[in-house]
Coordinates of C-alpha atoms and ligand atoms in Angstrom, one line a residue:
M1 CA 0.0 0.0 0.0
A2 CA 1.2 3.5 -0.7
V3 CA 0.6 6.6 1.6
V4 CA 1.0 10.0 0.0
G5 CA 2.0 12.5 2.6
G6 CA 4.3 12.0 5.6
G7 CA 2.4 14.3 8.0
W8 CA 0.2 13.5 11.1
V9 CA -2.4 11.5 9.2
G10 CA -0.1 9.8 6.7
L11 CA 2.3 8.5 9.3
H12 CA -0.4 7.3 11.7
A13 CA -2.2 5.5 8.9
A14 CA 1.0 4.0 7.6
F15 CA 2.1 2.8 11.0
L16 CA -1.3 1.2 11.9
A17 CA -1.5 -0.5 8.5
Q18 CA 2.1 -1.8 8.7
R19 CA 1.5 -3.1 12.2
G20 CA -1.7 -4.8 10.8
G21 CA 0.5 -6.7 8.4
V22 CA 0.2 -4.5 5.2
R23 CA 3.5 -3.6 3.5
V24 CA 3.6 0.2 3.4
A25 CA 5.6 2.9 1.5
V26 CA 5.1 6.6 2.4
F27 CA 5.9 9.3 -0.2
E28 CA 6.6 12.7 1.3
A29 CA 7.2 15.8 -0.8
A30 CA 9.5 17.4 1.7
D31 CA 10.5 16.2 5.2
V32 CA 8.3 14.2 7.6
G33 CA 6.2 16.6 9.7
S34 CA 7.1 19.6 7.6
G35 CA 3.5 20.4 6.5
T36 CA 0.8 21.9 8.7
T37 CA 1.6 19.5 11.5
G38 CA 4.9 21.2 12.1
F39 CA 3.1 24.5 12.5
S40 CA 0.3 23.3 14.6
T41 CA -0.5 24.5 18.2
A42 CA -0.5 20.8 18.8
K43 CA -3.3 20.6 21.4
L44 CA -4.2 17.0 21.6
T45 CA -7.8 17.3 22.9
T46 CA -11.4 16.4 22.2
Q47 CA -12.2 20.1 22.9
H48 CA -12.5 21.7 19.5
G49 CA -13.7 25.2 20.4
L50 CA -17.4 25.0 20.7
I51 CA -18.6 22.1 18.6
Y52 CA -20.7 19.5 20.4
A53 CA -24.0 21.4 20.8
D54 CA -23.8 22.4 17.2
L55 CA -23.0 18.8 16.1
V56 CA -26.1 17.6 18.1
D57 CA -28.3 20.2 16.5
R58 CA -27.1 19.6 12.9
H59 CA -26.2 16.0 12.8
G60 CA -28.1 14.4 15.7
A61 CA -27.0 12.9 19.0
E62 CA -25.8 9.7 17.4
A63 CA -23.4 11.4 15.0
A64 CA -22.2 13.7 17.7
A65 CA -21.5 10.7 19.9
Q66 CA -19.5 9.0 17.1
Y67 CA -17.5 12.2 16.6
A68 CA -16.7 12.4 20.3
E69 CA -15.9 8.7 20.5
A70 CA -13.6 8.8 17.4
N71 CA -11.7 11.8 18.8
T72 CA -11.4 10.3 22.2
A73 CA -9.9 7.2 20.6
G74 CA -7.6 9.4 18.5
V75 CA -6.2 11.1 21.7
E76 CA -5.8 7.7 23.4
L77 CA -4.0 6.3 20.4
V78 CA -1.3 9.0 20.5
V79 CA -0.8 8.8 24.2
R80 CA -0.5 5.0 24.0
L81 CA 2.0 5.2 21.1
V82 CA 4.2 7.8 23.0
G83 CA 4.4 5.3 25.9
E84 CA 4.8 2.1 23.8
L85 CA 7.4 3.5 21.4
G86 CA 9.1 5.6 24.1
I87 CA 8.9 8.8 22.0
D88 CA 10.5 11.9 23.7
C89 CA 8.1 14.7 22.6
D90 CA 7.2 16.7 25.7
L91 CA 3.8 15.1 26.0
T92 CA 2.1 17.1 28.8
T93 CA -1.3 16.8 30.5
A94 CA -3.2 20.0 30.7
S95 CA -6.7 21.3 31.0
A96 CA -8.2 22.9 27.8
Y97 CA -10.4 26.0 28.2
A98 CA -12.7 27.5 25.5
Y99 CA -13.6 31.0 26.9
T100 CA -15.6 34.0 26.0
L101 CA -15.3 37.7 27.0
D102 CA -18.8 38.4 25.8
P103 CA -21.6 38.1 28.4
A104 CA -24.1 37.5 25.6
R105 CA -22.3 34.2 24.8
R106 CA -22.5 32.6 28.2
L107 CA -25.6 30.6 27.2
D108 CA -23.6 29.1 24.2
L109 CA -21.0 27.9 26.7
E110 CA -23.6 26.4 29.0
R111 CA -25.2 24.6 26.1
E112 CA -21.8 23.3 25.0
V113 CA -21.1 21.9 28.5
E114 CA -24.5 20.2 28.6
A115 CA -24.0 18.6 25.2
A116 CA -20.4 17.5 25.9
Q117 CA -21.4 16.0 29.3
H118 CA -24.2 14.0 27.6
L119 CA -21.6 12.6 25.2
G120 CA -19.4 11.5 28.2
L121 CA -16.8 14.2 27.7
P122 CA -15.1 15.8 30.8
A123 CA -16.7 19.3 30.5
T124 CA -17.4 21.8 33.2
L125 CA -18.4 25.4 33.2
E126 CA -15.9 27.7 34.9
D127 CA -15.5 31.5 35.6
S128 CA -11.8 31.5 34.8
A129 CA -9.6 30.1 32.1
G130 CA -6.4 30.1 34.1
L131 CA -5.2 33.3 32.2
P132 CA -3.8 36.5 33.7
F133 CA -7.0 38.4 32.7
D134 CA -10.7 37.9 33.5
V135 CA -13.1 36.0 31.2
E136 CA -16.9 35.9 31.2
A137 CA -17.1 32.1 31.2
A138 CA -15.1 29.1 30.1
V139 CA -15.7 25.5 29.1
C140 CA -13.0 23.4 30.7
F141 CA -12.1 19.9 29.5
A142 CA -9.8 18.4 32.2
G143 CA -7.0 15.8 31.4
Q144 CA -6.2 16.8 27.8
Y145 CA -2.6 17.0 26.3
H146 CA -0.2 18.9 24.2
L147 CA 3.1 17.7 22.6
D148 CA 5.8 18.6 20.2
P149 CA 4.3 17.2 17.0
V150 CA 7.6 17.1 14.9
R151 CA 9.5 15.2 17.5
Y152 CA 6.6 12.8 17.9
L153 CA 6.3 12.2 14.2
D154 CA 10.1 11.6 14.0
G155 CA 9.7 8.9 16.6
L156 CA 6.7 7.4 14.7
A157 CA 8.6 7.5 11.4
R158 CA 11.5 5.6 13.0
A159 CA 9.1 3.0 14.5
L160 CA 7.4 2.6 11.0
V161 CA 10.8 2.0 9.3
G162 CA 11.8 -0.3 12.2
A163 CA 8.6 -2.3 11.6
G164 CA 9.5 -2.8 7.9
G165 CA 7.8 0.2 6.3
A166 CA 9.5 2.5 3.8
I167 CA 9.6 6.3 3.8
Y168 CA 10.7 8.3 0.7
E169 CA 11.2 11.9 1.6
H170 CA 11.6 14.7 -1.0
T171 CA 9.5 12.6 -3.4
R172 CA 6.5 14.6 -4.5
I173 CA 3.6 12.7 -6.1
T174 CA 2.2 14.6 -9.1
G175 CA -0.5 12.3 -10.3
I176 CA -2.7 9.5 -8.9
E177 CA -4.7 7.3 -11.3
E178 CA -6.9 4.4 -10.4
L179 CA -6.8 1.8 -13.2
R180 CA -9.5 -0.6 -14.4
D181 CA -8.1 -3.5 -12.3
Q182 CA -8.4 -1.2 -9.3
T183 CA -4.7 -0.8 -8.8
V184 CA -3.4 2.7 -8.6
T185 CA -0.5 4.4 -10.4
L186 CA 1.3 7.2 -8.7
T187 CA 3.5 9.5 -10.7
T188 CA 6.6 10.9 -8.9
E189 CA 8.1 14.3 -9.6
H190 CA 11.6 12.9 -10.2
G191 CA 12.1 9.8 -12.4
S192 CA 14.0 7.3 -10.3
E193 CA 14.8 8.6 -6.9
H194 CA 16.4 7.3 -3.7
G195 CA 14.5 7.9 -0.6
T196 CA 16.6 10.0 1.7
G197 CA 14.8 9.7 5.0
H198 CA 14.9 7.4 7.9
G199 CA 17.3 4.9 6.5
T200 CA 15.4 3.9 3.4
D201 CA 17.2 3.6 0.0
H202 CA 14.7 1.8 -2.2
E203 CA 14.2 2.8 -5.8
T204 CA 10.8 4.3 -6.4
G205 CA 10.8 3.2 -10.1
Q206 CA 10.9 5.1 -13.3
G207 CA 8.6 8.0 -12.4
T208 CA 5.7 5.8 -11.5
V209 CA 4.7 3.6 -8.5
R210 CA 2.0 0.9 -8.6
A211 CA 0.0 0.1 -5.5
N212 CA -3.0 -2.0 -4.6
Q213 CA -4.3 0.7 -2.4
V214 CA -3.5 4.3 -1.7
I215 CA -4.1 6.7 1.2
V216 CA -3.9 10.3 0.2
A217 CA -2.9 12.3 3.3
T218 CA -1.7 15.5 1.8
L219 CA -3.8 17.9 4.0
L220 CA -6.1 18.4 1.0
P221 CA -6.0 15.7 -1.8
I222 CA -3.8 16.8 -4.6
G223 CA -4.9 18.1 -8.0
T224 CA -8.6 17.5 -8.5
L225 CA -8.8 14.1 -6.8
G226 CA -12.3 13.5 -5.4
G227 CA -13.3 17.1 -5.9
Y228 CA -12.3 17.9 -2.3
F229 CA -10.8 21.3 -3.4
A230 CA -14.4 22.4 -4.1
K231 CA -15.8 20.9 -0.9
T232 CA -13.6 22.6 1.6
R233 CA -12.2 26.1 2.5
P234 CA -8.5 26.8 3.3
V235 CA -8.5 28.4 6.8
G236 CA -5.3 29.9 8.1
A237 CA -3.9 31.5 11.2
Y238 CA -0.7 33.3 12.4
G239 CA 1.5 31.8 15.0
A240 CA 4.2 33.2 17.4
A241 CA 6.4 31.3 19.8
V242 CA 7.2 33.7 22.6
R243 CA 9.2 33.7 25.9
L244 CA 7.5 35.4 28.8
R245 CA 9.3 37.0 31.7
G246 CA 7.6 34.8 34.2
P247 CA 6.1 31.3 33.9
A248 CA 3.5 30.7 31.1
P249 CA -0.1 29.8 32.1
A250 CA -0.3 26.0 32.3
P251 CA -3.7 25.5 30.6
M252 CA -4.4 25.4 26.9
T253 CA -6.8 28.2 26.0
I254 CA -8.9 29.4 23.0
Q255 CA -11.2 32.4 22.8
V256 CA -14.4 31.5 21.0
D257 CA -15.5 35.0 20.1
P258 CA -15.1 36.5 16.6
S259 CA -11.5 37.3 17.7
S260 CA -10.1 33.8 18.3
W261 CA -6.8 33.8 20.2
S262 CA -5.3 30.4 21.2
T263 CA -2.4 29.7 23.6
R264 CA -0.6 26.7 25.0
P265 CA 2.6 26.2 27.0
W266 CA 5.8 25.6 25.0
P267 CA 7.9 23.5 27.4
A268 CA 11.0 23.3 25.1
A269 CA 11.6 27.0 25.7
G270 CA 11.5 26.6 29.5
P271 CA 8.9 27.7 32.0
G272 CA 8.2 31.0 30.1
G273 CA 7.6 29.4 26.7
L274 CA 4.2 30.1 25.2
L275 CA 2.7 29.5 21.7
V276 CA 0.2 32.1 20.6
I277 CA -2.0 31.5 17.6
G278 CA -4.8 33.6 16.0
N279 CA -6.0 36.4 13.8
G280 CA -7.0 33.8 11.2
H281 CA -8.5 34.2 7.8
E282 CA -8.8 32.3 4.6
V283 CA -5.6 31.7 2.7
G284 CA -4.9 34.5 0.2
S285 CA -7.6 36.8 1.5
N286 CA -5.2 39.3 3.1
P287 CA -2.9 40.1 0.2
S288 CA -0.2 42.8 0.5
G289 CA -1.1 45.7 -1.7
A290 CA -2.4 49.2 -1.8
A291 CA -6.0 48.2 -1.2
G292 CA -5.0 46.0 1.7
G293 CA -6.8 42.7 2.3
T294 CA -10.3 41.5 1.7
N295 CA -10.6 40.4 5.3
G296 CA -10.5 43.2 7.9
G297 CA -8.6 45.6 5.6
A298 CA -5.1 44.7 7.0
D299 CA -2.5 42.9 5.0
S300 CA -0.8 39.7 6.2
G301 CA 2.2 41.5 7.7
D302 CA -0.2 43.7 9.7
R303 CA -2.2 40.7 10.8
Q304 CA 1.0 39.0 12.1
A305 CA 1.9 42.2 13.9
Q306 CA -1.6 42.3 15.5
L307 CA -0.9 38.8 16.9
D308 CA 2.3 40.1 18.5
E309 CA 0.4 43.1 19.9
W310 CA -2.3 40.9 21.4
A311 CA 0.4 38.7 23.1
R312 CA 2.1 41.8 24.5
S313 CA -1.2 43.3 25.7
R314 CA -2.0 40.1 27.7
F315 CA 1.3 38.7 28.8
E316 CA 4.8 40.0 29.9
V317 CA 6.5 39.1 26.6
E318 CA 10.3 39.0 26.8
S319 CA 11.0 37.9 23.2
V320 CA 9.3 36.5 20.1
E321 CA 11.4 33.6 18.9
H322 CA 9.5 32.4 15.8
R323 CA 6.6 33.6 13.7
W324 CA 4.6 31.7 11.0
F325 CA 1.4 31.4 9.0
A326 CA -0.2 28.0 8.4
H327 CA -3.5 26.6 7.2
D328 CA -5.9 23.7 7.4
Y329 CA -9.1 22.9 5.5
A330 CA -12.7 23.2 6.8
T331 CA -15.7 21.2 5.5
P332 CA -19.1 22.9 5.4
D333 CA -20.5 20.7 8.2
Q334 CA -17.7 20.7 10.7
I335 CA -16.8 17.0 10.3
P336 CA -13.8 15.8 8.3
Y337 CA -14.0 13.7 5.2
V338 CA -12.5 10.2 5.9
G339 CA -12.7 7.0 3.9
L340 CA -12.9 5.9 0.3
S341 CA -12.6 8.9 -2.0
S342 CA -15.6 9.9 -4.2
A343 CA -15.5 7.9 -7.4
H344 CA -12.7 5.6 -6.3
R345 CA -12.5 2.0 -5.0
S346 CA -8.8 1.9 -4.0
V347 CA -8.0 5.5 -3.0
M348 CA -8.7 6.7 0.5
V349 CA -8.6 10.2 1.8
A350 CA -8.6 12.1 5.1
T351 CA -9.1 15.9 5.0
G352 CA -11.0 18.9 6.4
F353 CA -9.9 18.9 10.0
R354 CA -10.8 22.6 10.7
K355 CA -7.5 23.1 12.7
W356 CA -8.4 20.1 15.0
G357 CA -6.5 17.4 13.1
L358 CA -4.5 15.9 15.9
S359 CA -7.3 13.9 17.5
N360 CA -9.3 13.8 14.3
G361 CA -6.3 12.8 12.2
A362 CA -5.3 9.9 14.6
A363 CA -9.0 8.9 14.5
A364 CA -8.9 9.0 10.7
A365 CA -5.9 6.7 10.7
I366 CA -7.8 4.2 12.9
M367 CA -10.8 4.4 10.5
L368 CA -8.6 4.0 7.4
S369 CA -6.6 1.0 8.9
D370 CA -10.0 -0.6 9.8
L371 CA -11.3 0.0 6.3
L372 CA -8.2 -1.6 4.9
A373 CA -8.7 -4.6 7.1
G374 CA -12.4 -4.9 6.4
R375 CA -13.3 -4.0 10.1
D376 CA -16.3 -1.9 11.1
H377 CA -15.8 0.5 14.1
G378 CA -19.2 2.2 13.9
W379 CA -17.9 5.8 13.4
A380 CA -17.7 5.8 9.6
E381 CA -21.0 7.3 8.7
P382 CA -20.7 10.9 9.9
F383 CA -17.1 11.0 8.4
D384 CA -18.2 9.5 5.1
A385 CA -15.8 11.1 2.5
T386 CA -18.4 10.9 -0.3
R387 CA -21.1 12.8 1.4
I388 CA -22.5 16.1 0.1
G389 CA -24.0 17.1 3.5
D390 CA -27.2 18.7 4.7
A391 CA -29.1 21.7 3.1
H392 CA -27.0 24.1 5.1
A393 CA -23.7 22.5 3.8
V394 CA -25.0 22.5 0.2
S395 CA -25.9 26.2 0.4
K396 CA -22.4 27.0 1.9
L397 CA -20.7 25.0 -0.9
I398 CA -22.6 27.0 -3.5
T399 CA -21.7 30.3 -1.9
D400 CA -18.1 29.3 -1.5
N401 CA -17.7 28.1 -5.1
M402 CA -19.4 31.2 -6.5
K403 CA -16.8 33.3 -4.5
V404 CA -14.1 31.1 -6.0
G405 CA -15.5 31.7 -9.5
K406 CA -15.5 35.5 -8.9
E407 CA -11.9 35.4 -7.6
F408 CA -10.8 33.4 -10.7
L409 CA -12.5 35.9 -13.1
T410 CA -11.8 39.3 -11.4
G411 CA -8.3 38.3 -10.4
R412 CA -7.3 37.6 -14.0
I413 CA -8.4 41.0 -15.2
G414 CA -5.7 43.6 -15.0
N415 CA -3.6 41.6 -12.6
D416 CA 0.0 40.7 -13.4
N417 CA 0.5 38.5 -10.3
P418 CA 1.6 34.9 -11.0
T419 CA -1.1 32.3 -11.6
C420 CA -1.7 29.2 -9.6
T421 CA -0.7 26.0 -11.2
H422 CA -3.7 24.2 -9.7
L423 CA -6.7 25.7 -11.6
G424 CA -5.3 29.1 -12.7
C425 CA -6.5 31.5 -10.0
P426 CA -4.4 34.6 -9.4
L427 CA -2.0 34.4 -6.5
H428 CA -1.5 37.0 -3.7
W429 CA 1.7 37.9 -2.0
N430 CA 1.8 37.1 1.7
N431 CA 4.4 39.4 3.3
A432 CA 4.1 37.8 6.7
D433 CA 5.4 34.4 5.3
S434 CA 7.0 35.5 2.0
S435 CA 4.8 33.3 -0.1
W436 CA 2.4 33.4 -3.0
D437 CA -1.0 32.3 -1.8
C438 CA -4.1 31.2 -3.6
N439 CA -7.4 32.1 -2.2
C440 CA -9.3 29.7 -4.4
H441 CA -8.2 26.4 -2.7
G442 CA -5.2 27.3 -0.6
S443 CA -2.1 26.3 -2.7
R444 CA 1.0 28.2 -1.6
F445 CA 4.3 28.8 -3.3
T446 CA 7.7 30.2 -2.3
A447 CA 8.9 33.5 -3.7
D448 CA 10.9 31.4 -6.2
G449 CA 7.8 29.5 -7.3
A450 CA 8.3 26.1 -5.6
V451 CA 5.2 24.4 -4.2
L452 CA 4.8 25.0 -0.5
T453 CA 1.4 23.3 -0.1
G454 CA -1.1 21.8 -2.6
P455 CA -3.5 21.0 -4.0
A456 CA -1.1 22.3 -6.7
V457 CA 1.7 19.9 -7.6
K458 CA 3.7 22.0 -10.2
P459 CA 5.9 25.0 -9.5
L460 CA 5.1 28.4 -10.9
E461 CA 6.3 28.9 -14.5
T462 CA 7.0 32.6 -13.9
P463 CA 7.2 33.3 -10.2
G464 CA 7.0 37.1 -10.6
Q465 CA 8.3 39.6 -8.0
P466 CA 7.1 39.7 -4.5
Y467 CA 4.8 42.7 -3.8
A468 CA 7.3 44.3 -1.5
K469 CA 9.8 44.5 -4.3
Q470 CA 7.3 45.8 -6.8
A471 CA 6.4 48.5 -4.3
G472 CA 10.1 49.5 -3.9
G473 CA 10.6 47.8 -0.5
D474 CA 13.4 45.5 0.3
Ligands
FAD501 C1 -2.3 27.4 12.9 C2 -2.8 26.0 13.2 C3 -3.0 25.5 14.5 C4 -3.5 24.3 14.7 N1 -3.6 23.8 16.0 C5 -4.1 22.6 16.2 C6 -4.2 22.1 17.5 O1 -3.9 22.7 18.5 N2 -4.8 20.9 17.7 C7 -5.2 20.1 16.6 O2 -5.7 19.0 16.8 N3 -5.0 20.5 15.4 C8 -4.5 21.7 15.1 N4 -4.3 22.2 13.9 C9 -4.7 21.3 12.8 C10 -3.6 20.2 12.6 O3 -2.3 20.7 12.7 C11 -3.8 19.6 11.2 O4 -5.2 19.2 11.0 C12 -2.9 18.4 11.0 O5 -1.6 18.7 11.3 C13 -3.1 17.9 9.5 O6 -2.2 16.8 9.3 P1 -2.1 16.2 7.9 O7 -1.2 15.0 8.0 O8 -3.4 16.1 7.3 O9 -1.4 17.4 7.0 P2 0.2 17.8 7.0 O10 0.8 17.9 8.3 O11 0.2 19.1 6.2 O12 0.8 16.7 6.2 C14 0.6 16.5 4.8 C15 2.0 16.1 4.2 O13 1.8 15.8 2.8 C16 2.9 16.2 2.1 N5 2.5 16.4 0.7 C17 1.7 17.4 0.2 N6 1.6 17.2 -1.1 C18 2.3 16.1 -1.4 C19 2.5 15.4 -2.7 N7 2.0 15.9 -3.8 N8 3.3 14.3 -2.6 C20 3.9 13.9 -1.5 N9 3.7 14.5 -0.3 C21 2.9 15.6 -0.3 C22 3.3 17.5 2.8 O14 4.7 17.9 2.6 C23 3.0 17.2 4.2 O15 4.2 16.7 4.9 C24 -3.8 23.4 13.6 C25 -3.7 23.9 12.3 C26 -3.2 25.2 12.1 C27 -3.1 25.7 10.7
FES502 S1 -5.4 26.2 -5.3 FE1 -6.9 25.9 -6.8 S2 -6.6 27.5 -8.2 FE2 -5.0 27.8 -6.7

């Protein structure tokens, strides 16, 4: 079996399949863990902002229970693997708080606690979120976790290779085709390539790889596979790793108001280490340029600066050590797509984690390995990767795709920015992360035109000049 993508989902799926007796090869475009996983806040929790009351309303109590059960199993799998494999990744137990500053939202939090408790989750309503400022109310989930996702995936990758699996890093897959006999051909970017990572040195073949089954775990399936690019939206956020003068608050927190700021301790930096995430928007919707962005009027550099300002206004920040922008994909009905891809019999997918892919992604790996082994775990239905969704989801899909159509058309008129190699939308310069970003489906490219994230698989033909240079900046 082949797994495309060596991130959180791909490595868990590969490891479970290999342990289940399937021979697995993972193809990773860059390095293991270098995708969104490496830029995640990495809260390993079943608390996903406020979601359970909404899931019960929209999908019914049974589907909400399946979501809660799957995510609980996802958390438990990771904690178990850390112990079993002895992975050194700063796995730390912490409470997770979802809080509001708005008195009008107290009722929403009460409803969330009630729904979560009914589903057997450890939810309580609190008046504090363990932060150095007052909040109106907070939903607390006790006994959750955070960890260093890159060190964890490195340990998992070593365990996979130790169990007989193969990992080919720096091997981008550019095409996936299911044949009539239901085997699948993968096209690799470079003809014959030696895997460079984790002790593997197998030949990948002359530009193609044949597999009986394939799991596509590339954050969003590449190219047009399964049509997932049109069934999700790319949702991004800014991150900063800071050092505080005193100890960082121990809990993990997220504000669930329109301004959504998220924090969690960063143990590797010592007692004052803190990760701060927020000021999110869709990828490519805050371009640098005279007119500013389409989302709040600020460009991406300003949005990053606002994150710093928020951190400094709330904490005694000594230094900002790292900054980044990263994204995930959201489905129109809150639940990820996991399972056999639309119109395929041997290609499986897992996407649409809405920035909660650690528990959801590990759960997806369990579902996919069960699917491979012909086992039924009872969670599959709400995650069905071929679903269209309820009337609300369909209406959102229509609105989203009309917006994409408008972006495609208007962006191409009088615009000399480079064009995305996925489906041809105009790209926007992201001066916070020095990248060309596509608002249509979230592909991102370096200033030199190399693919940073798909669904695009080909580099830019003419990268163009970053906006800052056009504008006479450095
Ligand atoms: C700012 C931010 C904060 C977040 N915080 C949290 C959190 O606290 N808790 C939580 O649960 N979730 C969080 N998430 C979400 C979570 O990080 C993601 O859902 C999860 O990491 C997705 O894992 P993945 O394996 O699907 O994707 P990725 O980690 O992106 O892995 C996909 C891999 O596929 C590779 N790839 C792509 N294209 C190809 C190709 N053509 N050929 C070969 N390989 C390819 C990439 O290089 C990459 O390594 C956050 C997300 C963001 C953006
Ligand atoms: S990501 Fe689809 S057109 Fe750019």
